[in-house]
Amino acid sequence: MRRLPTGLLFAMPALVVMTMLIAYPVVYTGILSVTDADGAFTGAENFRDVLAARVTPKAFQNTLWWVGGSIVFQIILGTATAILLNQKFPGRGIVRSIAVIPWVVPGIVAATTWAWMFHTEFGIINYMMTSSGVADAPIGWLTNRHTVMPAMIAINIWKLFPFVAIMVLAGLQSIPNDLYEAARVDGASFWDETWHVTLPQVRPVLIAVTLLLVIWALNHITTIYAITKGGPANLTLITPIQIFKLGFEQFQFNQAAALSVIFFTVAMVIVALYIRFLAQGGEIAK
Amino acid sequence: MKRPAIGTAAIYAGALLLVLVCLFPFMWMLVSSLKELRELYTIPPSWIPKNPTLENYASVLWESNIPRYFLNSVVISVGSTVLAIILAVFASYGFARFRFRGKAAAQSFVLVGQLLPTAAIIVPLFITLRWLDLVNTYWGLILVYMIITLPLSVWMLTSYFRAIPPELEEAAIIDGASRVGVLFRITLPLSLPGLVAVAVYAFVTTWNEFIFALCFATDSSVKTLPIGLAEFTTEFNTDWGSVMAASMIMTVPVALLFLSMQRLFIGGLTAGATKG
C-alpha cells in the first residue's frame, strides 16, 4: 500500500470531522427533501408543498429586504468609519476600541437591549423622539408593520458595521502614501482623494467583505428570532426562520429540508453571480 | 500638511457621533440594570439611576438558572475552542508546509464550511446528533461549535504558519527531530500570537452563539447563557431589569477578553483579507 502524503496526514483529522458533521448533513438534507417522514421516496412532493405555502414567497421577499437593506448601510457606514479612524487625531486609539463594541456584544444581548430601547411605552428611543418633538406620539417600533423590519435592519447594521470598518481600515493602511502625495500635488481635495485614490484601492477588501456580509445576513437568525420570532403577521419572517420553524416547531423535517435545498441553491447562485460579476468588473477596471 | 480647521471639526464631530452610536446601547444596558423596578417603568426615563441598586444582579445570580448556564457556557466554549485549535493546528500545518495531491480541493472544502447557511444544515445536524445520542449533552454542543469555528481557524492559522520561515524547521529536522516535534517545539511557540487570536475567535463565537444552542440544548443542564437570556423574555411579561443585568454578566467577560486581545485578533483576521 502506498503511504499517504505527510501533509494529508496532518489535515486528515479536520477533514474527517468536517466530512462527518458538514458533508454528511448536507447530503442528508438532500435525501430528507425527497422522502417522507417514514423515509419513503416521494419525489418533488415536499418541494411542491413548501412552495405552495403562502408564507414562502413572502419570506423570500422579506429575506431580500433584510439582506439588501443591511448590506448597503453596513458598507457605507463601515467605510465612512474606517476613513474617519484612519485620520490622525488625539484619542484615536480609544475611539477605535469603542468602535468595535457593537461587534463584540453577543447577538442575543444586542437584540434584547435594542428591544428594550425600542419599547413602545418605556423605550428610550420613543422618549427621545417625543421629547425633542421629532415624533408627536410614541411609535410602536416592533408592532407597526412599517417600522418593524427597518428596526430589525437597523440593529443588524449597528451590530456589523464595525466589522466592515475594521477590514476596510486594514485595507486603508496598506495604501502607499505616495499615491496621496501625488494627488495632493495635483491639487486634489479630500473628496477627490476619497473618490479617486482611497475607494479604488480598498475595492478588493470591499468585495470580500460584502460577500461575507451577504452570507452572514442570509445566515442570521438571532436578531429577528429573539425579538419578533418572525412576526407580527410574518412581517419579519425571513427564510432561515421559516426553515427553523418548519423543522423545530412543526417538526416537518422533510419540508424543512426541501426549503433548505431551495434556499441553499438560491444563496449559492447569488454568491456565484456576485463573484462572477465582480471578477468581470475587475477585469474591465484593469 | 496642515488640515483646515473645518476638517478638524468634522473629524471630532464624526468621532463623537461614532462613540455615541457604539456605546449608547451598552451604557443604557448598564444604566437599566442598576435601576429599581419602579424606576425602570417611569416616564420620563432617568438618565442616571436615582437609587442605584444591585437587586437585579442579585435576583439573576440567586433566583435564576443563569449561574448554571454561565458554567455550561464556560465548559462548552472552552471545550470546543480546545478541540478546534488542536484540529486546526494540524490541518493548517499540513496546508502551510506540504504539497500533496488534492490539497486545493481539501482547502476549499474546509472553507465551504464557512459559507453553508446555518438554516440549511440545522435539521440534518439535529438528526445526526440525535442518532449519536448527543442531543442535550456537552459533547454534542462542543462538537457542533468545533465544526463551525474550524474553517476560519484553519484559514487564519495557515497564514500564520506560512509567515514563519521553513528554514528554522529544516535545521531541527537535520538534527533528527520529527515533524510533529518540530511543530510543537519550533512552529507553535513562534506563532503564539496567531494561536491566541484563533482561540479568542473560537471562544467568542461559541460564547455568543444562539440558534444551535436553542435547537440542541433543551435541557437546563446544558443550556448556555444566550438561551438563559432569551428565557427572561416571554410574550406578555419581560423582567427588563433582570434581562439587562444578565446581559451585562454575559457581555463583560467576552468584551474584556476581546479588548485585551484586540490587536492580535484583528491583526489575524485582517492579515488574510488584505494580502490578496
XYZ file of C-alpha atoms in Angstrom, chain B:
276
model
C 0.430 69.236 5.535
C -1.872 71.135 7.852
C -5.519 70.280 7.896
C -8.073 73.113 7.523
C -9.998 73.918 10.716
C -13.282 72.758 9.239
C -11.736 69.338 8.569
C -10.636 69.016 12.199
C -14.102 69.992 13.409
C -15.648 67.405 11.110
C -13.317 64.710 12.465
C -14.221 65.496 16.083
C -17.933 65.616 15.284
C -17.675 62.296 13.449
C -15.680 60.676 16.252
C -18.161 61.879 18.879
C -21.108 60.597 16.884
C -19.370 57.256 16.364
C -18.646 56.863 20.083
C -22.253 57.725 20.964
C -23.721 55.284 18.447
C -21.460 52.413 19.509
C -21.503 52.997 23.234
C -25.051 54.171 23.899
C -26.857 50.789 23.854
C -24.166 49.360 26.126
C -24.451 52.304 28.533
C -28.229 52.038 28.518
C -27.907 48.336 29.355
C -25.718 49.250 32.343
C -28.000 52.080 33.497
C -31.142 49.948 33.195
C -29.539 47.056 35.057
C -28.888 49.342 38.060
C -32.420 50.740 38.319
C -35.080 49.740 40.784
C -38.108 48.038 39.304
C -40.268 51.138 39.778
C -37.767 53.495 38.219
C -37.389 51.221 35.191
C -41.016 51.836 34.259
C -41.152 55.578 34.862
C -41.806 58.227 32.267
C -39.739 60.240 31.561
C -36.905 57.703 31.985
C -33.958 58.897 34.079
C -30.502 59.014 32.514
C -28.807 58.079 35.784
C -30.374 55.685 38.311
C -31.722 57.688 41.268
C -31.170 54.881 43.767
C -28.605 52.641 42.092
C -29.234 49.087 43.235
C -27.754 45.674 42.596
C -31.046 43.903 43.209
C -31.391 42.918 39.536
C -27.964 41.262 39.696
C -28.890 39.585 42.955
C -32.085 38.170 41.538
C -30.257 36.929 38.423
C -27.500 35.318 40.487
C -29.636 33.800 43.242
C -33.073 33.247 41.770
C -32.466 32.192 38.190
C -30.640 29.485 36.260
C -28.084 31.981 34.958
C -25.163 30.781 37.148
C -25.690 27.230 35.904
C -25.905 28.463 32.286
C -22.761 30.521 32.828
C -20.938 27.365 33.890
C -22.345 25.465 30.881
C -21.201 28.253 28.566
C -17.691 28.142 30.031
C -17.412 24.339 29.716
C -18.766 24.266 26.159
C -16.793 27.297 24.931
C -13.507 26.067 26.410
C -14.096 22.517 25.184
C -14.917 23.457 21.612
C -12.106 26.030 21.477
C -9.506 23.483 22.613
C -10.723 20.858 20.133
C -10.972 23.329 17.243
C -7.447 24.578 17.942
C -5.952 21.067 18.040
C -7.556 20.074 14.727
C -6.798 23.458 13.143
C -3.122 23.357 14.176
C -2.532 20.032 12.438
C -4.610 20.867 9.358
C -3.051 24.319 8.933
C 0.436 22.899 9.331
C -0.331 20.333 6.643
C -1.680 23.029 4.322
C 1.079 25.540 5.012
C 4.130 23.266 4.758
C 3.343 20.427 2.345
C 2.270 19.911 -1.220
C 0.028 16.976 -1.892
C -2.494 15.916 -4.469
C -5.955 17.276 -3.723
C -4.661 19.969 -1.374
C -6.531 22.764 -3.164
C -9.725 20.716 -3.062
C -9.255 19.927 0.639
C -8.652 23.591 1.442
C -11.726 24.742 -0.432
C -13.766 22.001 1.209
C -12.797 23.374 4.622
C -13.654 26.933 3.541
C -17.032 25.997 2.084
C -17.965 25.028 5.630
C -17.904 28.760 6.341
C -20.332 29.511 3.516
C -23.041 26.996 4.359
C -26.223 28.629 5.628
C -26.935 27.611 9.239
C -30.561 27.044 8.332
C -29.583 24.546 5.658
C -27.670 22.193 7.972
C -29.505 22.623 11.242
C -32.162 19.962 10.630
C -29.836 17.157 9.462
C -27.306 18.106 12.124
C -30.022 17.723 14.737
C -30.965 14.308 13.352
C -27.301 13.285 13.287
C -26.835 14.346 16.906
C -29.996 12.511 17.902
C -28.690 9.398 16.153
C -25.383 9.714 18.020
C -27.378 10.241 21.237
C -25.663 13.609 21.759
C -28.670 15.971 21.929
C -28.661 17.753 25.283
C -25.091 16.806 26.100
C -21.937 18.895 26.488
C -20.244 16.769 23.854
C -22.943 17.401 21.256
C -22.640 21.183 21.591
C -18.854 21.042 21.798
C -18.738 19.091 18.517
C -21.167 21.442 16.765
C -19.303 24.567 17.840
C -15.980 22.981 16.987
C -17.032 22.488 13.376
C -18.480 25.961 12.950
C -15.281 27.596 14.225
C -12.904 25.207 12.473
C -12.966 26.705 8.939
C -11.912 30.233 9.884
C -9.426 28.864 12.452
C -7.720 26.808 9.742
C -7.710 29.802 7.414
C -6.129 32.138 9.982
C -3.559 29.645 11.271
C -2.462 28.623 7.770
C -1.474 32.211 7.012
C 0.370 32.450 10.351
C 2.344 29.256 9.709
C 3.216 30.383 6.174
C 4.751 33.541 7.604
C 7.277 31.526 9.629
C 10.422 30.760 7.612
C 10.689 26.982 6.945
C 14.486 27.205 7.326
C 14.019 27.342 11.104
C 12.359 23.943 10.978
C 14.756 22.407 8.495
C 17.706 22.875 10.841
C 15.865 20.971 13.571
C 14.895 18.192 11.168
C 18.527 17.735 10.156
C 19.293 17.356 13.866
C 16.847 14.437 13.899
C 13.628 15.995 15.216
C 10.347 14.585 13.950
C 7.803 16.667 12.036
C 5.416 16.714 14.973
C 8.272 17.540 17.335
C 9.247 20.459 15.117
C 5.661 21.650 15.015
C 5.365 21.666 18.797
C 8.831 22.875 19.696
C 9.516 25.448 16.984
C 6.491 26.441 14.912
C 3.859 26.727 17.632
C 5.871 28.860 20.055
C 6.701 31.192 17.170
C 3.071 31.521 16.137
C 1.726 32.057 19.647
C 0.067 35.405 18.773
C -1.794 33.702 15.944
C -2.807 30.860 18.215
C -4.179 33.304 20.784
C -6.087 35.167 18.064
C -7.692 31.961 16.820
C -8.547 30.876 20.358
C -10.251 34.212 21.079
C -12.215 33.948 17.845
C -13.381 30.394 18.594
C -14.216 31.179 22.216
C -16.173 34.360 21.497
C -18.091 32.762 18.619
C -19.134 29.828 20.784
C -19.936 32.003 23.785
C -22.242 34.227 21.708
C -23.986 31.582 19.596
C -27.740 31.316 19.991
C -29.513 29.264 17.320
C -27.634 25.966 17.568
C -27.922 26.096 21.341
C -31.641 26.765 21.033
C -32.087 23.596 18.948
C -29.595 21.215 20.522
C -29.834 22.195 24.206
C -33.361 21.990 25.537
C -32.433 20.723 28.993
C -31.294 23.218 31.623
C -28.285 21.019 32.495
C -26.633 22.039 29.181
C -28.354 25.321 28.180
C -25.986 28.200 27.535
C -26.186 31.871 28.541
C -27.816 33.155 25.318
C -30.688 30.725 25.907
C -30.962 31.854 29.515
C -31.219 35.445 28.360
C -33.964 34.598 25.868
C -35.878 32.782 28.612
C -36.373 36.025 30.546
C -38.376 37.376 27.641
C -41.872 35.983 27.431
C -44.623 37.193 25.176
C -46.543 39.097 27.818
C -44.130 39.897 30.528
C -40.443 40.684 30.476
C -38.414 41.476 33.560
C -36.251 44.083 31.840
C -34.110 44.797 34.888
C -33.029 41.157 35.112
C -32.574 40.940 31.355
C -30.203 43.899 31.405
C -28.301 42.543 34.427
C -27.939 39.133 32.749
C -26.845 40.903 29.553
C -24.072 42.649 31.486
C -22.977 39.371 33.083
C -22.820 37.775 29.668
C -21.143 40.656 27.827
C -18.463 41.849 30.214
C -16.245 38.701 30.202
C -16.087 38.453 26.405
C -15.751 42.201 25.946
C -12.766 42.260 28.330
C -11.223 39.201 26.688
C -11.714 40.695 23.261
C -10.462 44.179 24.129
C -7.316 42.823 25.787
C -6.550 40.659 22.760
C -7.881 43.114 20.197
C -4.609 43.859 18.454
C -3.767 40.184 17.998
C -7.234 39.203 16.960
C -7.864 41.940 14.434
C -4.353 41.520 13.061
C -5.011 37.826 12.491
C -8.347 38.418 10.882
C -7.232 41.145 8.516
C -3.934 39.507 7.542
C -5.716 37.132 5.222
C -8.121 39.693 3.817
C -5.618 42.312 2.722
C -2.921 40.073 1.306
C -4.864 39.153 -1.829
